Amino acid sequence: MVIGSVETLIQLAHDNNSSIGQAMVKQEAALRQISEEDVLAQMKHNWQVMKESIATGIKNPQKSKGGLIGGEGRRLYDYCQGEKGLLSGLNVMEAVSYALAVAEVNATMGRIVACPTAGSCGIVPGVLKKIQEMDDLSDDQIALALMTCAGIGMVIAHRASVSGAVGGCQAECGAASAMAAAAAVELRGGTPEQAGEACAMVIKNVMGLVCDPVAGLVEVPCAKRNALGASLAMVMADMALAGITSVIPVDEVITAMGSVGRSLPETLRETARGGLAVTPTGLELNRKIFG
Amino acid sequence: MSEYSCFDIIGPVMVGPSSSHTAGAVRLGRFARAIAKELPSEVRIYLHGSFAQTYKGHGTDLALLGGLLGMETDDVRIRDSYRLADEAGLCYTFIAADLGDGYHANTAKFVMKLSDGSEKTVTGCSIGGGKVLITELDGFPVEIEGIYPTLIDTHLDQPGVIHKITGVLVDYQVNIAAMKVFRQEKNTIAYMVVETDQEVPEEALKEIIAMRPVLDVKFIKPF
């Protein structure tokens, strides 16, 4: 069956008396005619790659291929360990430092897991790694959370898009943030409904976010949009866990996001012909890199 | 709409920075290598559209070359492709070019010189999310996605050839998922592209190449 709505995801979870993540394991096993153990093992492998990409970006920061970013993840991580208290709290900022680190590894041609895309690859690993550390969770539990992410991502791909060229950055970093928020809710013991509320509240906050990469590279503003996505996911997950709901139901929110994406002009959909890409500095950087 | 796998959303594992400009480019290189059946001694790679404008910043050149060297999309050595190509004795040139109006913005054309002195050309585009489409083989228009095992044959355009080839596939219990035949003119040379559910065994390929109207046959695993 095609997973076309968050409502379907929640129903599947209730039918199995499980989380969305566990229901997605069953779905995937049935779709590909493999065992549930194999699905989880494959997802654990992807988690391994995600953790390695965080470690690489934090321990061995490098300048990106285009030269516009590099080392910000490490810088923030070090700042988090300092004595001066953080405004927004250690958990959020460490998650953000991990997200930045992975986005930087991507920009150095390092190995990452597209999640849902390469441009937004830092958000889900950043959030899940921090929650794993906070709550001392096993890799199996994180693999299940990644299945929750996959379920939400599928719905967004179906009702809207997960491509910046089609729907702008809301479709990439926005989708990743919504996926991470739903998974965070489940990891912290929230209900499938609360996971859906977190997803809705994230997307409401990134509605219309444009894709305007400087020089067409996956560097500026992409890395910092990964920072946005990771922090927003944690904030919205906490709000959902507190019992706050979205007035507009989640599936309607996702449909609206798709419609907003389609009405974005092409200049703001990954073409590097609008937004930050055509600021004086953006154009100057483009000239410097490509001559 | 088709059903997504969870691993379409959480995946693929790849080297960055871009699924279309890097991962897709690696796959185009891998396909060119499969067509050459060997590491060419020399390759000219024409880059069209967005590939021509931004290949340096996305490492598209490194990715195309890495694929041609046989690397997978998640191989971290891709960033060292120039050095590895030099070590392997592959002479390469990248040329930013306008291939014409009918080409996708992310198109690359490989012109490869092989050890027997012959030349092979492959043109393909990266259509997003790491997906690719091979659009020309030696100047013939084709459509190959590389998701299924694929049999590609060149034969003299005569009645009955397709029947004979598919007959061999039946004998080896290879199920056909999709097939297309391409030719430039009547009674000259035709290309046939057959996507299958199973891999085509070596013996079946031998039987096919032994047929008189068949000039060449290649089997390409999903790439």
Coordinates of C-alpha atoms in Angstrom, one line a residue:
Chain A
M1 CA 0.0 0.0 0.0
V2 CA 1.0 3.6 -0.6
I3 CA 1.5 5.6 2.6
G4 CA -0.2 8.8 1.6
S5 CA -1.1 10.4 4.9
V6 CA 0.1 10.8 8.4
E7 CA -3.4 9.6 9.4
T8 CA -2.6 6.3 7.7
L9 CA 0.7 6.1 9.6
I10 CA -1.1 6.7 12.9
Q11 CA -3.7 4.1 12.0
L12 CA -1.0 1.6 11.1
A13 CA 0.7 2.2 14.5
H14 CA -2.6 1.6 16.3
D15 CA -3.4 -1.5 14.3
N16 CA -0.1 -3.0 15.3
N17 CA -0.4 -1.6 18.8
S18 CA 3.1 -0.1 18.2
S19 CA 4.9 3.1 17.4
I20 CA 5.0 4.5 13.8
G21 CA 8.5 3.2 13.5
Q22 CA 7.6 -0.4 14.4
A23 CA 4.7 -0.3 12.0
M24 CA 7.0 1.0 9.2
V25 CA 9.4 -2.0 9.8
K26 CA 6.4 -4.3 9.1
Q27 CA 5.4 -2.3 6.0
E28 CA 9.0 -2.3 4.6
A29 CA 9.4 -6.0 5.3
A30 CA 6.2 -6.8 3.5
L31 CA 7.0 -4.5 0.6
R32 CA 10.4 -5.9 -0.1
Q33 CA 9.6 -9.5 1.0
I34 CA 12.4 -9.6 3.5
S35 CA 12.5 -10.2 7.3
E36 CA 11.9 -7.4 9.8
E37 CA 15.3 -8.2 11.2
D38 CA 16.9 -7.5 7.8
V39 CA 15.1 -4.2 7.5
L40 CA 16.4 -3.1 10.9
A41 CA 19.9 -4.4 10.2
Q42 CA 20.0 -2.3 7.0
M43 CA 18.7 0.7 8.8
K44 CA 21.3 0.2 11.6
H45 CA 24.0 0.2 8.9
N46 CA 22.7 3.6 7.7
W47 CA 22.8 4.8 11.3
Q48 CA 26.4 3.7 11.5
V49 CA 27.3 5.8 8.5
M50 CA 25.4 8.8 10.0
K51 CA 27.4 8.4 13.3
E52 CA 30.6 8.2 11.4
S53 CA 29.7 11.4 9.5
I54 CA 29.1 13.2 12.8
A55 CA 32.4 12.0 14.2
T56 CA 34.3 13.0 11.0
G57 CA 32.8 16.5 11.0
I58 CA 33.5 17.2 14.6
K59 CA 36.9 15.6 15.0
N60 CA 38.4 16.4 11.6
P61 CA 36.8 19.5 10.2
Q62 CA 37.8 20.5 6.7
K63 CA 37.1 23.3 4.2
S64 CA 34.3 22.4 1.8
K65 CA 34.8 21.7 -1.9
G66 CA 33.6 25.2 -2.9
G67 CA 35.5 26.8 0.1
L68 CA 32.5 28.6 1.6
I69 CA 32.1 26.6 4.8
G70 CA 34.0 24.3 7.1
G71 CA 34.7 23.9 10.8
E72 CA 31.5 25.5 12.1
G73 CA 30.2 22.3 13.6
R74 CA 33.4 21.8 15.6
R75 CA 33.4 25.5 16.6
L76 CA 29.9 25.3 18.0
Y77 CA 30.6 21.9 19.7
D78 CA 33.6 23.5 21.4
Y79 CA 31.6 26.5 22.4
C80 CA 29.0 24.2 23.9
Q81 CA 31.7 22.7 26.2
G82 CA 32.7 26.2 27.4
E83 CA 31.8 27.8 30.8
K84 CA 29.5 30.5 29.4
G85 CA 26.0 29.2 29.6
L86 CA 24.1 28.7 26.3
L87 CA 21.1 30.7 25.6
S88 CA 19.1 27.8 24.1
G89 CA 20.5 24.9 26.1
L90 CA 23.1 22.2 25.6
N91 CA 20.9 19.5 24.1
V92 CA 19.6 21.7 21.3
M93 CA 23.0 23.3 20.5
E94 CA 24.9 20.0 20.5
A95 CA 22.3 18.6 18.1
V96 CA 22.9 21.6 16.0
S97 CA 26.7 21.2 16.1
Y98 CA 26.3 17.6 14.9
A99 CA 23.9 18.7 12.1
L100 CA 26.4 21.3 11.0
A101 CA 29.2 18.8 11.1
V102 CA 27.4 16.3 8.8
A103 CA 26.4 19.1 6.4
E104 CA 30.1 20.0 6.2
V105 CA 31.2 16.4 5.6
N106 CA 28.7 16.4 2.7
A107 CA 30.3 19.5 1.3
T108 CA 33.8 18.0 1.4
M109 CA 32.6 15.0 -0.7
G110 CA 32.6 12.8 2.5
R111 CA 30.3 9.9 3.0
I112 CA 26.8 10.7 4.3
V113 CA 23.2 9.3 4.2
A114 CA 20.8 11.3 2.1
C115 CA 18.0 12.0 4.6
P116 CA 15.8 12.7 2.7
T117 CA 18.4 14.5 0.5
A118 CA 22.1 15.2 0.6
G119 CA 21.5 18.9 1.2
S120 CA 19.5 18.2 4.3
C121 CA 21.6 15.2 5.5
G122 CA 22.6 16.7 8.9
I123 CA 19.3 17.2 10.6
V124 CA 18.1 13.7 11.4
P125 CA 21.5 12.4 12.5
G126 CA 22.1 15.5 14.6
V127 CA 18.8 15.2 16.5
L128 CA 18.9 11.4 16.9
K129 CA 22.5 11.3 18.0
K130 CA 21.8 13.9 20.8
I131 CA 18.8 12.0 22.0
Q132 CA 20.7 8.8 22.0
E133 CA 23.3 10.4 24.2
M134 CA 20.8 12.0 26.5
D135 CA 18.7 8.9 27.1
D136 CA 21.4 6.3 26.6
L137 CA 19.5 4.6 23.8
S138 CA 20.7 1.6 21.8
D139 CA 21.4 1.6 18.1
D140 CA 18.3 -0.6 17.7
Q141 CA 16.1 2.0 19.2
I142 CA 17.6 4.7 16.9
A143 CA 17.1 2.4 13.9
L144 CA 13.4 2.3 14.8
A145 CA 13.3 6.1 15.1
L146 CA 14.8 6.2 11.6
M147 CA 11.9 4.1 10.4
T148 CA 9.6 6.7 11.9
C149 CA 11.5 9.4 9.9
A150 CA 11.1 7.3 6.8
G151 CA 7.3 7.0 7.3
I152 CA 6.9 10.8 7.7
G153 CA 9.3 11.4 4.7
M154 CA 7.2 9.1 2.5
V155 CA 4.0 11.0 3.3
I156 CA 5.8 14.3 2.5
A157 CA 7.2 12.9 -0.7
H158 CA 3.7 11.7 -1.7
R159 CA 1.6 14.8 -0.7
A160 CA 4.3 17.5 -1.4
S161 CA 7.9 16.9 -2.4
V162 CA 11.3 16.2 -0.9
S163 CA 13.2 18.0 -3.7
G164 CA 14.5 21.5 -3.5
A165 CA 14.1 21.9 -7.3
V166 CA 10.4 21.1 -7.0
G167 CA 9.4 22.6 -3.6
G168 CA 12.2 24.8 -2.3
C169 CA 14.2 24.3 0.9
Q170 CA 11.0 23.6 2.9
A171 CA 10.9 20.3 0.9
E172 CA 14.4 19.4 1.9
C173 CA 15.4 20.9 5.3
G174 CA 11.8 21.3 6.2
A175 CA 11.0 17.7 5.5
A176 CA 14.1 16.5 7.4
S177 CA 13.1 18.6 10.4
A178 CA 9.6 17.3 10.4
M179 CA 10.9 13.7 10.2
A180 CA 13.4 14.3 13.0
A181 CA 10.7 15.9 15.2
A182 CA 8.3 13.0 14.8
A183 CA 11.1 10.5 15.6
A184 CA 12.1 12.6 18.6
V185 CA 8.6 12.4 20.0
E186 CA 8.5 8.7 19.7
L187 CA 11.9 8.2 21.2
R188 CA 10.8 10.3 24.3
G189 CA 7.7 8.1 24.7
G190 CA 5.1 10.3 22.9
T191 CA 2.1 8.9 21.0
P192 CA 1.9 8.5 17.2
E193 CA -0.6 11.4 17.3
Q194 CA 1.9 13.6 19.1
A195 CA 4.5 12.6 16.5
G196 CA 2.1 13.8 13.8
E197 CA 1.5 17.1 15.7
A198 CA 5.3 17.7 15.9
C199 CA 5.6 17.1 12.2
A200 CA 2.7 19.6 11.5
M201 CA 4.2 22.3 13.7
V202 CA 7.6 22.0 12.1
I203 CA 6.2 22.3 8.6
K204 CA 4.1 25.3 9.6
N205 CA 7.3 27.0 10.6
V206 CA 9.2 26.4 7.4
M207 CA 6.3 27.0 5.1
G208 CA 7.6 28.8 2.0
L209 CA 11.3 28.5 2.8
V210 CA 13.1 29.0 -0.5
C211 CA 16.1 27.1 -2.0
D212 CA 18.7 29.7 -3.0
P213 CA 22.1 28.2 -2.9
V214 CA 25.0 30.6 -3.4
A215 CA 26.9 29.6 -6.6
G216 CA 24.6 26.6 -6.9
L217 CA 26.7 24.8 -4.2
V218 CA 25.3 22.8 -1.3
E219 CA 27.1 25.0 1.2
V220 CA 25.5 28.5 1.7
P221 CA 22.9 28.7 3.2
C222 CA 22.4 24.9 3.3
A223 CA 24.6 24.1 6.2
K224 CA 23.0 26.7 8.4
R225 CA 19.5 25.6 7.3
N226 CA 20.5 22.2 8.7
A227 CA 21.1 24.0 12.0
L228 CA 17.7 25.5 11.7
G229 CA 16.1 22.1 11.0
A230 CA 17.8 20.4 14.0
S231 CA 16.8 23.1 16.5
L232 CA 13.3 23.4 15.2
A233 CA 12.8 19.7 15.4
M234 CA 13.7 19.6 19.1
V235 CA 11.6 22.6 20.0
M236 CA 8.5 21.3 18.2
A237 CA 9.0 17.8 19.6
D238 CA 9.0 19.3 23.1
M239 CA 5.9 21.3 22.3
A240 CA 4.1 18.2 21.0
L241 CA 5.2 16.2 24.1
A242 CA 3.7 19.0 26.3
G243 CA 0.4 18.3 24.6
I244 CA 0.3 21.2 22.2
T245 CA -1.5 20.4 19.0
S246 CA -1.6 22.0 15.5
V247 CA -4.9 23.7 14.8
I248 CA -4.6 22.7 11.1
P249 CA -4.4 18.9 10.8
V250 CA -1.0 17.6 9.8
D251 CA -2.0 16.1 6.4
E252 CA -3.6 19.5 5.4
V253 CA -0.4 21.2 6.5
I254 CA 1.7 18.9 4.3
T255 CA -0.6 19.4 1.3
A256 CA -0.4 23.2 1.8
M257 CA 3.4 22.9 1.8
G258 CA 3.2 21.1 -1.6
S259 CA 1.0 23.8 -3.0
V260 CA 3.2 26.6 -1.7
G261 CA 6.2 24.8 -3.2
R262 CA 4.6 24.6 -6.6
S263 CA 3.8 28.3 -6.5
L264 CA 7.4 29.3 -5.7
P265 CA 9.0 30.9 -8.8
E266 CA 11.7 28.8 -10.4
T267 CA 14.3 31.4 -9.4
L268 CA 13.8 30.2 -5.8
R269 CA 13.9 26.5 -6.5
E270 CA 17.6 25.4 -6.5
T271 CA 18.5 27.3 -9.7
A272 CA 20.7 29.8 -7.9
R273 CA 18.9 32.6 -9.7
G274 CA 17.2 34.2 -6.7
G275 CA 17.4 34.9 -3.0
L276 CA 20.8 34.8 -1.3
A277 CA 22.4 33.5 -4.6
V278 CA 21.9 36.8 -6.3
T279 CA 22.9 39.1 -3.5
P280 CA 26.1 41.2 -4.3
T281 CA 28.2 38.9 -2.1
G282 CA 26.5 35.8 -3.5
L283 CA 27.2 36.8 -7.1
E284 CA 30.8 37.8 -6.2
L285 CA 31.4 34.4 -4.6
N286 CA 30.0 32.8 -7.7
R287 CA 32.5 34.7 -9.9
K288 CA 35.4 33.8 -7.6
I289 CA 34.6 30.1 -7.6
F290 CA 33.6 29.6 -11.3
G291 CA 35.4 32.6 -12.9
Chain B
M1 CA 2.2 6.5 -7.8
S2 CA 4.8 3.9 -7.1
E3 CA 5.6 2.7 -3.6
Y4 CA 8.5 4.2 -1.8
S5 CA 10.9 2.1 0.2
C6 CA 12.0 3.5 3.5
F7 CA 15.5 3.4 2.1
D8 CA 14.6 5.9 -0.7
I9 CA 13.9 8.4 2.1
I10 CA 16.7 7.4 4.5
G11 CA 19.4 6.8 1.9
P12 CA 21.2 6.3 -0.3
V13 CA 24.6 6.2 1.4
M14 CA 26.7 8.4 -0.8
V15 CA 29.5 10.9 -0.9
G16 CA 28.4 14.5 -1.1
P17 CA 27.6 17.1 -1.9
S18 CA 24.7 16.5 -4.3
S19 CA 22.6 13.5 -5.3
S20 CA 22.1 14.9 -8.8
H21 CA 25.6 16.4 -9.4
T22 CA 27.7 13.8 -7.5
A23 CA 25.9 10.5 -6.9
G24 CA 24.1 10.6 -10.3
A25 CA 27.4 11.5 -12.0
V26 CA 29.2 8.5 -10.4
R27 CA 26.4 6.3 -11.9
L28 CA 26.9 7.8 -15.3
G29 CA 30.6 7.0 -15.1
R30 CA 29.9 3.4 -14.0
F31 CA 27.6 2.9 -16.9
A32 CA 30.2 4.2 -19.4
R33 CA 32.7 1.8 -17.8
A34 CA 30.3 -1.1 -18.3
I35 CA 29.8 -0.2 -21.9
A36 CA 33.6 0.0 -22.5
K37 CA 34.1 -3.3 -20.7
E38 CA 37.6 -2.1 -19.8
L39 CA 39.2 1.1 -18.5
P40 CA 39.6 3.2 -21.6
S41 CA 43.1 4.5 -22.4
E42 CA 41.6 8.0 -23.0
V43 CA 38.3 9.7 -22.3
R44 CA 36.9 13.1 -23.3
I45 CA 34.0 14.1 -21.1
Y46 CA 31.7 16.8 -22.5
L47 CA 29.6 18.6 -19.8
H48 CA 26.4 20.2 -20.7
G49 CA 24.1 22.7 -19.0
S50 CA 24.3 22.9 -15.2
F51 CA 27.0 20.3 -15.3
A52 CA 29.1 22.6 -17.5
Q53 CA 28.5 25.6 -15.2
T54 CA 29.0 24.1 -11.7
Y55 CA 30.9 20.8 -12.1
K56 CA 34.0 22.1 -10.2
G57 CA 32.1 23.1 -7.1
H58 CA 30.1 19.9 -6.9
G59 CA 32.9 17.6 -7.8
T60 CA 30.9 16.4 -10.8
D61 CA 34.2 15.9 -12.7
L62 CA 35.6 13.7 -9.9
A63 CA 32.4 11.8 -9.7
L64 CA 32.2 11.0 -13.4
L65 CA 35.9 9.9 -13.4
G66 CA 35.4 7.9 -10.2
G67 CA 32.5 6.0 -11.8
L68 CA 34.6 5.3 -14.8
L69 CA 37.3 3.9 -12.5
G70 CA 34.7 1.6 -11.1
M71 CA 33.9 3.3 -7.8
E72 CA 30.5 3.1 -6.1
T73 CA 28.5 6.2 -5.2
D74 CA 29.7 6.0 -1.5
D75 CA 33.4 5.6 -2.2
V76 CA 35.3 8.3 -0.3
R77 CA 38.2 7.9 -2.8
I78 CA 36.1 9.8 -5.3
R79 CA 37.7 13.1 -4.1
D80 CA 41.0 11.7 -5.2
S81 CA 39.8 10.6 -8.7
Y82 CA 42.3 12.7 -10.6
R83 CA 45.3 11.1 -8.9
L84 CA 43.8 7.6 -9.1
A85 CA 43.0 8.1 -12.9
D86 CA 46.6 9.2 -13.4
E87 CA 47.9 6.2 -11.6
A88 CA 45.7 3.9 -13.6
G89 CA 47.0 5.4 -16.8
L90 CA 43.7 6.9 -17.8
C91 CA 44.1 10.1 -19.9
Y92 CA 41.1 12.4 -19.3
T93 CA 39.8 15.8 -20.6
F94 CA 36.8 17.7 -19.4
I95 CA 35.1 20.0 -21.9
A96 CA 32.3 22.4 -21.0
A97 CA 30.1 22.2 -24.1
D98 CA 26.6 23.1 -25.4
L99 CA 25.3 19.7 -26.7
G100 CA 22.1 21.4 -28.0
D101 CA 18.6 22.2 -27.0
G102 CA 17.2 18.6 -26.5
Y103 CA 19.5 17.7 -23.7
H104 CA 18.7 17.7 -19.9
A105 CA 20.6 20.4 -17.9
N106 CA 22.7 17.7 -16.2
T107 CA 24.1 15.9 -19.2
A108 CA 27.5 14.3 -19.7
K109 CA 28.9 12.7 -22.8
F110 CA 31.8 10.3 -22.7
V111 CA 34.0 9.7 -25.7
M112 CA 36.2 6.7 -24.9
K113 CA 39.2 5.3 -26.7
L114 CA 39.6 1.6 -26.1
S115 CA 42.6 -0.7 -26.3
D116 CA 41.6 -2.1 -29.7
G117 CA 41.7 1.5 -31.1
S118 CA 37.9 1.7 -31.3
E119 CA 35.9 4.6 -29.9
K120 CA 32.7 4.3 -27.8
T121 CA 30.4 7.2 -26.9
V122 CA 27.9 7.3 -24.0
T123 CA 25.6 10.2 -23.3
G124 CA 23.4 10.3 -20.1
C125 CA 21.8 12.7 -17.7
S126 CA 21.4 12.9 -14.0
I127 CA 17.7 13.5 -13.4
G128 CA 17.6 14.1 -9.7
G129 CA 17.9 12.1 -6.4
G130 CA 20.8 10.1 -7.9
K131 CA 18.6 8.7 -10.7
V132 CA 20.1 8.7 -14.2
L133 CA 18.9 8.2 -17.8
I134 CA 21.3 7.0 -20.5
T135 CA 20.1 8.8 -23.6
E136 CA 22.6 7.9 -26.4
L137 CA 24.9 5.0 -27.1
D138 CA 27.4 5.5 -30.0
G139 CA 25.0 8.2 -31.3
F140 CA 21.9 6.0 -31.1
P141 CA 19.0 7.3 -29.0
V142 CA 18.3 4.9 -26.1
E143 CA 16.6 5.1 -22.7
I144 CA 18.3 3.2 -19.9
E145 CA 17.8 3.8 -16.2
G146 CA 20.1 1.2 -14.8
I147 CA 17.6 0.1 -12.1
Y148 CA 17.1 -3.4 -13.6
P149 CA 19.7 -5.8 -15.1
T150 CA 19.9 -4.7 -18.7
L151 CA 20.8 -6.5 -21.9
I152 CA 22.0 -4.2 -24.7
D153 CA 22.5 -5.7 -28.2
T154 CA 23.5 -4.3 -31.6
H155 CA 22.2 -6.2 -34.5
L156 CA 21.5 -5.9 -38.3
D157 CA 18.0 -4.7 -38.7
Q158 CA 16.4 -7.9 -40.1
P159 CA 13.1 -9.7 -39.4
G160 CA 13.3 -12.3 -36.6
V161 CA 16.3 -11.2 -34.7
I162 CA 14.4 -9.9 -31.7
H163 CA 12.3 -13.1 -31.6
K164 CA 15.5 -15.2 -31.6
I165 CA 17.1 -13.2 -28.8
T166 CA 14.1 -13.2 -26.6
G167 CA 13.8 -17.0 -27.3
V168 CA 17.2 -17.4 -25.6
L169 CA 16.0 -15.4 -22.6
V170 CA 13.0 -17.7 -22.4
D171 CA 15.3 -20.8 -22.4
Y172 CA 17.3 -19.4 -19.5
Q173 CA 14.1 -18.4 -17.7
V174 CA 14.9 -14.7 -17.7
N175 CA 11.8 -12.6 -17.4
I176 CA 11.6 -9.4 -19.4
A177 CA 10.5 -6.3 -17.5
A178 CA 10.7 -3.9 -20.4
M179 CA 12.2 -3.7 -23.9
K180 CA 12.8 -1.1 -26.6
V181 CA 14.3 -1.2 -30.0
F182 CA 16.0 1.7 -31.6
R183 CA 17.4 2.3 -35.1
Q184 CA 18.5 5.2 -37.2
E185 CA 17.4 3.9 -40.6
K186 CA 15.6 0.8 -42.0
N187 CA 17.9 -2.2 -42.8
T188 CA 20.9 -0.8 -41.1
I189 CA 22.0 -1.3 -37.5
A190 CA 19.5 -1.5 -34.6
Y191 CA 20.0 -1.4 -30.8
M192 CA 17.8 -3.3 -28.5
V193 CA 17.6 -2.6 -24.8
V194 CA 16.0 -5.3 -22.6
E195 CA 15.4 -4.8 -18.9
T196 CA 15.1 -8.0 -17.1
D197 CA 14.1 -9.3 -13.6
Q198 CA 17.0 -11.8 -13.4
E199 CA 20.6 -11.5 -14.4
V200 CA 21.4 -12.9 -17.9
P201 CA 23.8 -15.8 -17.6
E202 CA 27.1 -15.8 -19.5
E203 CA 26.0 -18.9 -21.5
A204 CA 22.9 -17.0 -22.7
L205 CA 25.1 -14.1 -23.8
K206 CA 27.3 -16.5 -25.7
E207 CA 24.3 -18.0 -27.5
I208 CA 23.1 -14.5 -28.5
I209 CA 26.5 -13.3 -29.8
A210 CA 26.8 -16.4 -31.8
M211 CA 23.7 -15.4 -33.9
R212 CA 24.8 -14.1 -37.2
P213 CA 22.8 -10.8 -37.3
V214 CA 24.0 -9.9 -33.8
L215 CA 27.0 -7.7 -33.8
D216 CA 27.5 -7.1 -30.1
V217 CA 25.9 -7.9 -26.9
K218 CA 26.4 -6.5 -23.4
F219 CA 24.9 -7.3 -20.1
I220 CA 24.9 -4.5 -17.5
K221 CA 24.1 -5.1 -13.9
P222 CA 22.1 -2.4 -12.1
F223 CA 24.5 0.5 -11.7

